[in-house]
XYZ file of C-alpha atoms in Angstrom:
751
model
C 27.296 173.449 69.749
C 29.544 170.961 70.087
C 30.306 169.638 67.328
C 33.157 166.676 67.576
C 34.638 166.331 64.457
C 37.542 167.329 62.607
C 38.254 170.769 63.796
C 35.798 170.942 65.561
C 37.198 167.873 67.460
C 38.706 169.798 71.180
C 36.153 171.866 72.626
C 35.294 171.626 75.765
C 31.589 170.353 77.364
C 31.101 173.522 79.029
C 30.703 175.056 75.797
C 27.749 172.382 74.967
C 24.657 173.362 73.884
C 21.277 171.264 73.167
C 21.827 169.735 69.500
C 22.141 165.947 70.334
C 19.235 165.353 69.049
C 16.414 162.759 69.690
C 14.274 161.143 67.170
C 11.131 162.961 66.560
C 9.406 159.850 67.738
C 9.932 157.459 70.220
C 9.406 154.477 68.943
C 9.249 151.502 71.056
C 12.064 149.754 71.787
C 13.225 146.957 68.452
C 14.664 145.240 70.994
C 12.824 142.000 72.231
C 14.351 138.951 74.395
C 14.860 135.432 73.217
C 15.032 133.259 76.091
C 17.679 135.696 77.761
C 19.565 136.377 74.700
C 18.118 140.427 73.569
C 17.635 140.755 69.822
C 17.223 143.427 67.743
C 16.291 144.862 64.385
C 17.973 146.740 61.765
C 15.750 149.049 59.040
C 16.765 149.128 55.381
C 16.105 153.201 54.402
C 16.355 154.910 50.468
C 18.897 157.803 51.773
C 21.146 157.581 54.368
C 21.774 159.914 57.196
C 24.845 162.469 57.131
C 27.221 161.284 59.788
C 27.348 164.740 61.758
C 26.725 163.432 65.778
C 23.042 165.174 65.454
C 20.498 162.496 65.101
C 17.824 165.179 64.364
C 16.391 163.276 61.296
C 13.138 161.584 59.995
C 14.539 158.859 59.081
C 15.946 157.403 61.875
C 12.407 157.404 63.393
C 12.136 154.099 60.991
C 14.286 152.356 63.113
C 13.177 151.390 67.343
C 15.428 151.669 69.554
C 17.441 149.493 71.221
C 17.798 149.635 75.201
C 17.681 147.926 78.571
C 20.997 147.930 78.730
C 22.989 146.675 82.412
C 25.335 146.428 84.133
C 28.613 144.408 83.811
C 30.531 146.556 85.978
C 30.135 146.617 89.798
C 26.727 145.003 89.371
C 25.881 142.963 87.539
C 22.564 142.375 86.296
C 21.044 145.861 86.979
C 19.773 147.681 85.595
C 22.604 150.768 83.808
C 22.770 154.009 85.680
C 21.892 156.141 82.329
C 19.816 155.244 79.872
C 21.354 154.724 76.820
C 19.377 153.770 72.901
C 20.807 152.957 69.524
C 19.247 152.380 66.348
C 20.701 150.310 63.715
C 19.726 151.952 59.672
C 21.020 150.345 56.157
C 21.078 151.197 52.778
C 23.163 149.264 49.209
C 25.948 150.164 50.386
C 26.603 150.414 54.622
C 25.713 150.206 58.146
C 23.857 153.716 60.433
C 24.324 153.159 63.752
C 22.540 155.644 65.189
C 23.349 156.400 69.235
C 21.792 158.724 72.498
C 23.475 158.303 75.410
C 21.477 159.802 77.915
C 23.400 161.917 80.642
C 21.998 163.023 84.090
C 25.348 165.005 84.706
C 26.622 166.013 81.668
C 29.409 167.540 83.418
C 30.245 164.695 84.444
C 31.219 162.808 80.938
C 35.036 161.613 80.787
C 36.570 162.824 76.637
C 39.794 160.271 76.550
C 42.193 161.106 73.973
C 42.149 162.531 71.333
C 43.379 160.330 69.257
C 42.686 155.935 67.223
C 42.221 153.651 69.559
C 42.935 155.446 72.431
C 43.044 153.568 75.707
C 38.934 153.478 76.235
C 39.461 152.885 80.201
C 40.294 157.057 80.625
C 36.975 157.838 79.079
C 32.929 157.518 78.403
C 32.782 155.441 75.671
C 30.043 153.200 73.161
C 31.775 149.923 71.430
C 29.695 147.403 68.814
C 30.446 144.560 68.174
C 29.265 142.635 65.339
C 29.103 138.854 64.362
C 28.446 138.734 60.696
C 29.194 135.340 60.529
C 26.924 134.604 63.480
C 29.263 131.617 64.518
C 29.555 133.001 68.068
C 33.359 133.179 67.888
C 34.853 135.961 66.084
C 33.805 139.848 65.268
C 34.337 143.216 64.335
C 34.892 145.880 67.056
C 33.223 149.647 66.022
C 33.638 151.885 68.898
C 33.690 156.121 69.978
C 34.584 158.143 72.346
C 32.693 161.340 73.165
C 35.123 163.382 71.083
C 34.735 160.954 68.478
C 37.828 158.477 67.906
C 37.759 156.169 65.194
C 38.175 152.725 67.824
C 37.654 149.260 65.508
C 39.907 145.646 66.338
C 39.264 141.483 65.228
C 37.353 139.263 68.297
C 39.228 135.834 67.545
C 38.057 133.081 69.896
C 35.765 134.458 71.609
C 38.012 137.058 73.014
C 39.269 134.902 75.484
C 40.653 135.974 78.748
C 38.671 137.328 81.876
C 39.546 141.319 81.820
C 36.789 143.658 82.317
C 36.018 144.711 79.436
C 37.723 148.579 79.442
C 41.177 147.126 80.320
C 40.762 144.488 77.978
C 40.143 147.037 75.311
C 43.335 147.521 75.349
C 45.407 144.609 76.934
C 44.009 142.976 73.510
C 46.263 144.810 71.827
C 47.484 141.741 71.003
C 46.795 138.941 68.269
C 46.847 135.699 70.926
C 44.698 137.374 73.925
C 41.698 136.504 71.561
C 41.174 141.237 70.929
C 43.767 142.624 68.321
C 43.223 145.983 67.873
C 45.509 146.347 65.845
C 43.128 146.746 62.744
C 42.101 149.594 61.314
C 38.595 149.576 59.170
C 38.079 152.384 56.484
C 34.501 153.470 58.126
C 33.471 157.008 59.549
C 32.178 158.307 62.464
C 30.840 161.793 64.299
C 29.833 163.224 68.056
C 28.488 166.089 69.473
C 26.959 166.537 73.047
C 24.252 168.436 75.035
C 22.731 168.917 78.068
C 21.148 165.646 78.094
C 24.149 163.499 77.337
C 26.077 162.448 73.770
C 25.629 161.332 71.399
C 27.391 159.291 67.561
C 26.734 158.548 64.185
C 28.308 155.745 62.311
C 28.494 154.759 58.716
C 30.079 151.692 58.702
C 30.879 150.450 54.926
C 29.409 146.741 54.025
C 33.376 146.499 52.541
C 34.831 146.715 55.409
C 32.947 143.835 56.814
C 33.481 140.642 55.882
C 30.248 138.443 55.920
C 28.380 135.169 54.114
C 26.692 135.811 50.535
C 24.702 138.376 49.761
C 20.761 138.368 50.856
C 19.298 138.374 54.638
C 21.409 138.140 56.818
C 20.879 137.569 61.162
C 24.473 139.134 62.829
C 25.718 138.448 66.456
C 25.290 141.792 67.511
C 26.349 142.869 71.320
C 26.693 146.917 72.376
C 28.896 148.054 75.358
C 28.456 151.466 77.870
C 31.629 153.020 79.567
C 30.279 155.704 82.202
C 34.077 156.714 83.303
C 33.088 158.860 86.103
C 30.892 155.745 87.401
C 33.809 152.956 86.474
C 30.701 151.618 85.272
C 30.541 148.675 82.413
C 26.526 148.163 80.936
C 25.576 146.001 78.185
C 22.928 145.441 76.304
C 23.406 141.330 75.613
C 24.130 140.297 79.232
C 27.784 138.566 79.679
C 29.032 137.360 83.392
C 30.928 139.523 85.096
C 33.757 137.281 84.705
C 33.614 137.373 81.016
C 34.219 140.316 78.364
C 32.275 141.920 75.715
C 34.143 140.137 73.332
C 32.486 136.567 74.379
C 30.407 136.561 70.927
C 28.295 133.812 72.388
C 26.140 135.521 74.278
C 25.922 137.869 71.980
C 22.830 138.646 70.976
C 21.515 138.970 67.570
C 20.555 141.470 64.551
C 18.004 140.781 62.145
C 16.700 142.023 59.262
C 19.761 143.299 57.296
C 20.117 142.824 53.538
C 23.854 142.188 52.489
C 25.323 143.276 48.999
C 27.474 140.494 47.725
C 30.338 141.923 48.422
C 33.045 142.813 45.669
C 35.410 145.132 46.575
C 38.820 146.388 45.541
C 41.231 148.994 46.767
C 44.418 150.084 46.252
C 47.072 152.528 48.751
C 49.647 153.266 47.351
C 52.469 155.683 48.921
C 54.707 157.786 47.954
C 58.100 158.103 50.493
C 60.576 160.724 49.963
C 63.946 160.542 53.503
C 67.551 161.841 54.094
C 69.190 159.994 56.438
C 72.934 159.880 57.992
C 74.331 156.922 59.610
C 77.373 158.392 61.597
C 78.948 155.445 62.436
C 79.220 154.213 58.416
C 82.995 153.638 57.570
C 82.609 155.645 54.374
C 80.340 158.125 56.353
C 80.557 161.716 54.001
C 77.413 163.083 54.166
C 73.742 162.513 53.880
C 71.953 160.027 51.981
C 68.759 160.909 50.380
C 66.436 158.312 48.786
C 62.407 158.052 47.346
C 60.520 155.424 47.198
C 57.190 154.495 46.113
C 55.018 150.917 46.414
C 51.137 150.087 47.089
C 49.420 147.953 49.236
C 45.603 145.968 47.578
C 42.984 144.800 48.795
C 40.584 142.050 47.195
C 37.035 140.972 48.048
C 37.022 137.066 45.914
C 34.417 136.903 47.765
C 31.945 137.445 50.681
C 33.963 135.987 53.179
C 37.237 136.492 51.993
C 39.450 138.828 51.683
C 43.187 138.680 49.541
C 45.981 141.513 50.224
C 48.617 142.442 48.157
C 52.111 144.940 48.396
C 54.929 145.593 47.186
C 58.076 147.566 48.330
C 56.545 147.967 51.533
C 57.831 150.442 54.603
C 56.890 151.091 57.854
C 58.060 154.695 58.044
C 55.743 155.564 60.092
C 55.101 153.282 62.589
C 55.892 154.354 65.790
C 59.162 152.927 66.987
C 59.602 150.553 70.378
C 59.595 151.644 74.120
C 63.339 149.676 75.159
C 62.658 147.446 78.309
C 65.020 145.767 80.887
C 66.312 143.280 80.546
C 67.525 140.681 84.427
C 66.645 137.786 82.904
C 68.462 134.408 80.388
C 66.297 134.832 77.915
C 64.657 137.285 75.512
C 62.501 139.768 75.533
C 59.258 140.169 73.291
C 58.645 142.947 71.493
C 55.520 143.755 69.714
C 53.946 143.730 66.426
C 53.602 147.098 64.648
C 53.682 146.858 61.167
C 50.051 147.478 60.062
C 50.244 144.638 57.266
C 51.057 142.371 60.143
C 47.995 143.006 61.837
C 44.953 142.659 60.422
C 43.773 138.807 61.245
C 46.400 138.059 62.923
C 44.876 136.139 65.690
C 44.133 133.917 62.671
C 47.600 132.691 62.767
C 48.344 132.948 67.073
C 49.339 129.292 68.663
C 50.747 129.251 71.474
C 51.228 132.201 74.868
C 53.124 134.871 73.172
C 52.297 137.887 75.698
C 52.278 135.027 79.106
C 56.013 136.662 80.247
C 59.850 136.156 79.556
C 60.070 132.721 79.839
C 57.032 131.335 78.965
C 56.524 132.957 75.842
C 56.633 131.137 72.417
C 54.529 132.105 69.738
C 54.728 130.038 66.383
C 54.210 132.752 63.979
C 55.973 135.852 65.450
C 55.908 138.393 62.314
C 58.106 139.950 63.551
C 61.179 137.703 62.121
C 59.637 138.578 58.630
C 61.333 142.368 57.863
C 63.931 142.621 60.698
C 67.161 141.287 61.242
C 68.835 140.109 64.658
C 70.169 143.603 65.184
C 66.540 145.241 65.083
C 68.147 145.906 61.348
C 65.815 146.575 58.496
C 65.794 143.939 55.994
C 63.635 145.338 53.098
C 60.630 143.448 52.277
C 60.087 143.002 48.054
C 56.611 141.856 47.805
C 53.741 139.727 49.577
C 50.080 138.840 49.914
C 47.968 137.992 52.205
C 44.058 134.890 51.308
C 42.697 135.161 54.632
C 38.723 134.476 55.209
C 36.309 131.447 55.364
C 35.475 128.896 52.849
C 33.677 125.730 53.410
C 33.266 126.161 56.266
C 37.015 126.835 57.204
C 38.556 129.665 58.857
C 41.476 129.689 55.916
C 45.022 131.845 55.635
C 47.658 131.497 53.975
C 51.025 133.863 53.992
C 53.943 134.539 51.581
C 56.348 137.708 52.097
C 59.453 137.973 50.107
C 62.752 139.633 51.563
C 65.279 140.747 50.249
C 68.969 140.688 51.173
C 71.095 143.207 52.849
C 74.376 142.162 51.779
C 76.353 144.998 54.131
C 74.677 142.050 57.646
C 74.955 139.151 55.634
C 71.154 139.164 55.857
C 70.121 136.403 52.379
C 66.942 136.973 51.011
C 64.410 134.176 52.634
C 60.734 133.478 51.591
C 58.308 133.493 55.318
C 55.412 131.596 53.760
C 52.466 130.037 56.481
C 49.339 128.649 55.768
C 46.467 127.848 58.506
C 43.582 126.293 58.355
C 40.515 125.853 60.977
C 36.983 124.208 61.383
C 35.349 126.399 64.758
C 32.915 123.601 66.904
C 30.207 124.310 69.071
C 30.399 125.846 72.542
C 33.810 127.628 71.713
C 35.309 124.246 70.461
C 37.586 124.639 67.605
C 40.607 122.358 65.546
C 42.941 123.387 63.102
C 46.531 122.789 61.656
C 49.084 125.275 60.489
C 52.359 125.170 57.944
C 55.055 127.625 58.786
C 58.430 128.083 56.106
C 61.810 130.306 55.765
C 62.845 129.098 52.748
C 66.951 131.226 52.209
C 66.042 132.041 48.052
C 69.233 131.737 47.570
C 70.364 128.357 48.668
C 67.974 125.351 48.620
C 69.860 123.833 51.766
C 69.109 126.588 54.505
C 65.948 126.287 55.480
C 63.169 125.299 58.752
C 59.307 124.083 58.762
C 57.067 123.875 61.379
C 53.881 121.977 61.638
C 50.643 122.363 64.453
C 47.642 121.524 64.586
C 45.740 123.714 68.070
C 42.391 122.378 69.715
C 39.765 123.912 72.653
C 37.160 121.779 73.695
C 34.803 124.250 75.189
C 32.591 122.203 77.783
C 29.195 124.372 79.700
C 30.257 127.803 80.580
C 33.008 127.282 82.266
C 35.431 124.949 80.900
C 38.117 125.039 78.325
C 40.649 122.474 77.370
C 43.822 123.637 75.076
C 45.844 121.816 73.268
C 48.742 122.506 70.793
C 51.366 120.004 68.999
C 54.261 120.937 66.917
C 57.098 119.679 65.791
C 60.328 121.374 63.675
C 62.368 120.988 60.371
C 65.983 122.248 60.381
C 69.028 120.526 58.182
C 71.029 120.966 61.174
C 69.669 120.304 64.013
C 68.525 116.259 64.327
C 66.185 114.637 67.401
C 63.104 116.555 69.986
C 62.229 118.822 67.973
C 58.821 118.773 68.939
C 56.903 121.901 71.149
C 53.794 120.082 72.766
C 51.179 121.626 75.901
C 48.070 120.755 77.192
C 45.610 124.435 79.146
C 42.656 123.471 81.473
C 40.930 126.646 82.395
C 38.336 127.169 84.946
C 36.693 129.902 85.623
C 33.497 131.765 87.864
C 32.799 135.101 88.812
C 34.184 134.008 92.061
C 37.173 131.444 90.510
C 39.619 131.427 88.412
C 41.446 128.487 87.793
C 44.035 127.929 85.572
C 47.124 124.279 84.941
C 48.791 123.568 81.966
C 51.338 121.654 81.213
C 54.377 122.102 78.493
C 56.846 120.518 76.357
C 59.630 122.342 74.650
C 62.526 119.814 73.074
C 66.307 120.822 72.639
C 65.747 121.905 69.151
C 63.042 122.339 68.843
C 63.655 125.816 65.959
C 60.334 127.614 65.311
C 62.788 129.942 63.181
C 59.003 132.160 62.291
C 57.911 132.157 65.558
C 59.158 133.636 69.260
C 60.864 130.619 72.150
C 63.256 132.452 74.476
C 63.382 129.499 76.165
C 63.855 125.527 75.012
C 64.557 122.043 75.971
C 61.887 122.093 79.075
C 58.867 120.761 80.521
C 56.882 122.689 83.296
C 54.115 122.673 84.982
C 51.911 125.819 85.424
C 49.243 126.406 87.946
C 47.272 129.655 88.817
C 44.429 129.284 91.705
C 42.670 132.587 91.828
C 39.552 133.881 94.092
C 37.867 136.620 93.746
C 36.330 138.527 96.238
C 33.240 141.811 96.264
C 33.353 143.755 98.984
C 29.614 145.985 99.086
C 30.491 146.958 102.811
C 34.129 148.947 101.698
C 32.245 151.654 99.577
C 35.627 152.711 98.010
C 36.883 148.944 97.508
C 35.466 147.278 94.012
C 36.756 144.034 94.712
C 39.530 141.953 96.188
C 41.236 139.042 94.160
C 43.844 136.861 96.214
C 45.848 134.459 93.891
C 48.721 132.307 93.761
C 50.655 130.984 90.759
C 53.296 127.951 90.428
C 55.731 127.466 88.113
C 58.626 124.366 87.397
C 60.773 124.188 84.038
C 62.323 121.044 84.132
C 64.513 119.744 81.807
C 65.272 116.192 80.263
C 67.087 115.002 82.865
C 65.245 115.875 85.704
C 67.174 119.369 86.726
C 65.024 122.066 88.438
C 65.709 125.271 85.727
C 63.830 127.166 88.100
C 60.236 127.046 90.218
C 58.662 129.772 90.699
C 56.010 130.848 93.256
C 54.009 134.032 93.580
C 51.216 135.408 96.201
C 49.633 138.325 95.717
C 46.697 139.609 97.283
C 45.128 142.435 94.651
C 42.288 144.835 95.173
C 40.550 147.017 92.498
C 38.823 150.485 93.017
C 36.304 151.602 92.797
C 38.148 154.577 90.720
C 39.674 152.060 89.144
C 42.584 152.593 91.523
C 44.840 149.081 91.730
C 46.718 147.784 94.693
C 48.916 144.465 94.380
C 51.275 143.532 97.119
C 53.295 139.960 96.893
C 55.517 137.729 97.369
C 58.032 135.960 95.220
C 60.306 132.391 95.917
C 62.331 131.460 93.143
C 64.561 128.820 92.339
C 67.249 128.944 89.577
C 69.363 126.045 88.172
C 72.167 127.614 86.349
C 74.001 124.380 84.484
C 75.839 127.649 82.426
C 78.010 130.600 83.459
C 75.138 133.545 83.404
C 76.751 137.053 82.154
C 74.140 139.413 83.562
C 76.440 142.032 82.653
C 79.790 143.312 80.727
C 82.642 141.166 83.165
C 80.017 139.786 85.566
C 79.051 136.429 85.699
C 77.118 133.834 87.960
C 78.785 130.965 88.162
C 76.236 127.923 88.300
C 74.526 126.436 90.480
C 71.290 126.168 92.964
C 70.043 129.595 93.668
C 67.115 130.316 96.068
C 65.957 133.675 97.087
C 62.954 135.994 97.431
C 61.171 139.231 96.122
C 58.117 141.745 97.678
C 56.452 143.017 95.036
C 54.622 145.858 94.742
C 52.498 147.146 91.333
C 49.382 150.241 91.848
C 48.371 152.171 89.639
C 45.935 155.727 90.471
C 43.084 156.661 88.545
C 43.790 156.571 85.829
C 41.230 159.154 83.686
C 41.767 161.733 86.383
C 44.332 164.773 84.970
C 46.893 162.783 86.810
C 47.544 159.893 87.409
C 50.854 157.635 88.300
C 51.068 153.835 87.691
C 54.371 151.451 89.432
C 56.578 148.631 90.074
C 58.895 148.560 93.663
C 60.464 145.331 93.144
C 62.836 144.435 96.579
C 64.496 141.181 97.873
C 67.341 138.871 97.565
C 68.968 138.289 93.157
C 71.735 135.178 92.727
C 74.109 135.611 94.801
C 72.824 138.925 96.413
C 69.744 141.860 96.504
C 67.988 143.768 93.605
C 66.804 147.386 94.407
C 63.941 148.400 91.634
C 61.634 150.887 90.647
C 59.566 151.700 88.388
C 57.022 154.091 87.039
C 54.810 156.248 84.825
C 53.464 159.114 85.639
C 50.602 160.624 83.600
C 49.302 164.041 82.779
C 46.460 165.409 81.151
C 44.473 168.526 79.677
C 41.481 168.052 78.356
C 41.391 165.195 75.304
C 44.341 166.889 72.740
C 47.022 166.744 75.491
C 49.344 164.211 77.062
C 52.532 163.856 78.861
C 54.084 160.435 79.918
C 57.518 160.369 82.146
C 58.666 156.694 82.165
C 61.251 155.832 85.008
C 63.171 152.507 85.420
C 66.184 152.141 87.987
C 67.197 148.743 89.693
C 70.703 148.410 91.802
C 71.955 145.125 91.279
C 74.288 143.866 94.012
C 76.306 140.898 93.832
C 78.788 138.852 94.921
C 80.080 139.218 91.271
C 79.824 143.039 91.139
C 77.501 145.537 91.985
C 75.772 147.495 88.884
C 72.842 150.007 88.060
C 70.884 150.164 84.999
C 68.330 153.147 84.018
C 65.918 153.608 81.957
C 63.942 157.192 81.417
C 61.548 157.884 78.712
C 59.452 160.510 78.050
C 56.033 160.130 75.864
C 54.556 163.384 74.223
C 50.811 163.234 72.137
C 48.948 166.151 71.131
C 45.464 165.831 68.783
C 44.594 168.883 67.228
C 41.443 166.252 66.116
C 40.918 162.521 66.091
C 43.513 162.516 62.423
C 45.618 164.817 63.279
C 49.013 164.397 65.724
C 51.428 165.153 67.088
C 53.858 162.763 69.064
C 57.106 162.406 69.841
C 59.031 159.456 72.285
C 62.319 160.320 73.885
C 63.948 157.051 75.853
C 67.830 157.211 77.290
C 69.311 153.892 78.476
C 72.051 153.217 81.130
C 73.023 149.852 79.135
C 73.546 151.530 75.683
C 74.308 155.141 76.372
C 72.359 156.721 74.188
C 69.765 159.238 73.648
C 66.628 157.904 70.910
C 64.376 160.639 69.602
C 61.708 159.318 67.989
C 59.151 162.092 66.760
C 55.591 162.136 64.365
C 53.465 164.490 62.657
C 50.487 162.347 60.969
C 47.617 164.217 58.554
C 45.614 160.885 58.280
C 42.687 159.696 55.918
C 40.326 156.544 56.115
C 42.578 152.994 57.909
C 45.123 154.743 58.884
C 46.439 156.514 55.639
C 47.343 160.052 55.217
C 50.251 162.148 55.177
C 53.054 161.322 58.202
C 56.676 163.063 58.812
C 59.077 161.546 60.549
C 61.510 161.951 62.578
C 64.944 160.039 64.408
C 67.472 159.913 65.485
C 70.147 159.090 68.131
C 72.538 160.306 70.444
C 75.922 158.653 72.168
C 75.629 159.970 75.402
C 79.861 158.884 76.247
C 83.142 159.342 74.862
C 82.910 160.164 71.906
C 79.552 161.748 72.509
C 77.121 162.904 69.083
C 75.454 161.218 66.993
C 74.855 158.713 65.433
C 71.959 157.779 63.758
C 69.570 160.344 61.379
C 66.848 159.831 59.607
C 64.246 162.436 58.815
C 60.716 161.202 56.555
C 58.100 161.982 54.978
C 55.598 159.196 53.382
C 52.059 160.139 51.958
C 49.265 157.133 51.149
C 45.919 157.109 49.731
C 43.558 154.865 49.415
C 41.627 154.525 46.186
C 38.528 152.928 46.362
C 38.416 151.260 43.090
C 35.134 148.752 43.260
C 33.162 149.311 45.616
């Protein structure tokens, strides 16, 4: 028997016996089509099913199956190659979903990684999307794979973006792309496999969700199944291929629900013990031992409003950042990973945080809170966040107080954000946001940001987006504005994107991310997609071009970038892109690219060839990489980077990452290299060991981050963390070392 749950999660499919029993009665389908949109029915039950991954309880017969899934990829609108049936029950406390994924070749089922929020691009999977407000823009996502992992997230802005669903589920790990993978809810799932396929059984408490007041409900609903060996995605409610599962406006509906009035209060205290040795400290003579306590609390103020509180917040369990090589004159973007800042992060997002090194802009970048300019940790004393819906508006308020760090000259600061957003029909919306940083020891040291944004959806293919913003900083005057206007047109064959952006010289969003200022930029992107059924191993060709022109306010051309590319997507998921990049860089000031290597002012034109590729990422061995060769300012650049990944079943993963650049300039020559090794072993989806070892020639240091986790619900549990930094040049030896033990537990005080 293979019940993929708890300590049995790693057993192989070859040992499976037929235990994933379908309901005793095959009831008539619950799926009806209304104007081309399917409608399903949830059924109330008096007793809850046991969440064991086996659909063998007679109460499942109360619900008729929702089926009729159709292909999203590769043959849009065609019947799925494998049958899927989903039933939905509910009682006073939770929603229960039973999914039966039939498969004619069960030995070909791809298990994927055995850890929470693993990349679904590499596995068979089932995904559920609940639009609990029926606003056709926001939703909660729950999913799993045959090994029973927990995969969850939040959809905002109608899931804006055009990547395939499997790619979007991972690419949307932030918040600005319409999908926030980093939200962790409290729910449970179990799976099982047999000779007819696999099953999944979910329990999703109403207290985990937000919705309108109690009583009869109609929710938006969509479901997707990934059949990885076929590289096939099938949806319950059909969605055009250029969009993803998170296109909530095209979802079906779920009727029959009766929800309780949501009154919820949870408390998650933590205890932490640590041993820390700073070998570079002037007065270092021993290891510092410390202990801390703190808590997070979540209160359901209403059915649609959540209040989150935190005291003496600590994020010791968060995995380390992956280092990056920077050959530009702009700061790098590192994603937020701390749980408190990730829930509902999409509500606070205005800008383009992941649009590129010099294009990135996010008016609220939560890493400004609790992390100093040199990466030093700044203690968070306390904070609160209120998010949800009120009076037909999406509202969000956040306030965080940080402590002073006298040794680094960092004062205590209060960071506050207020956000209001009104959603309108057809993906449209209008909103405003205010952000502030205030030195709590000096009222003359502050920064304010004011912003308004909006979107207009026209038909199914056109979006018009805009934002305007202004900052106020006592020491800066004039051109404190930022604004952008964007238009996009997206169909199955065409993707057109145009933007004008203007950022003033003194625009200073101190609670945001802004690597470049004092410019006007025009951006154009054109892509044409071709399906090539005559070539069986090629799925799609995507020739495209991107052009960017950056001017300062005097008309000086600072940057011109022309990208000409032909990307090929293969049937097994492999990818190849061959491109030519034409660069112009105008330097008004010297650019120190490395110590003692300074590129003088002037205009520089150079051309680079670029190759990006990846093999089938679900295979036992896979590789992805980028090769860059060509000119670079006054000389030449040769660069290569890539990752070699090995998987053993669903439990073991090893990924070796390497990058190397040789830069030969008239002003000097240098090499830079970065090595990283990520190892992961998952005993179950909730018990794991992970490590990340990194070496950078720029820093001449080796760093190690190792974590053991034994998790409970919503990312809580026991963590053991070991961090070490070693210097690789004389004098060699340790720089910093820490061992941390943390335990937190979620108490449901009122549900």
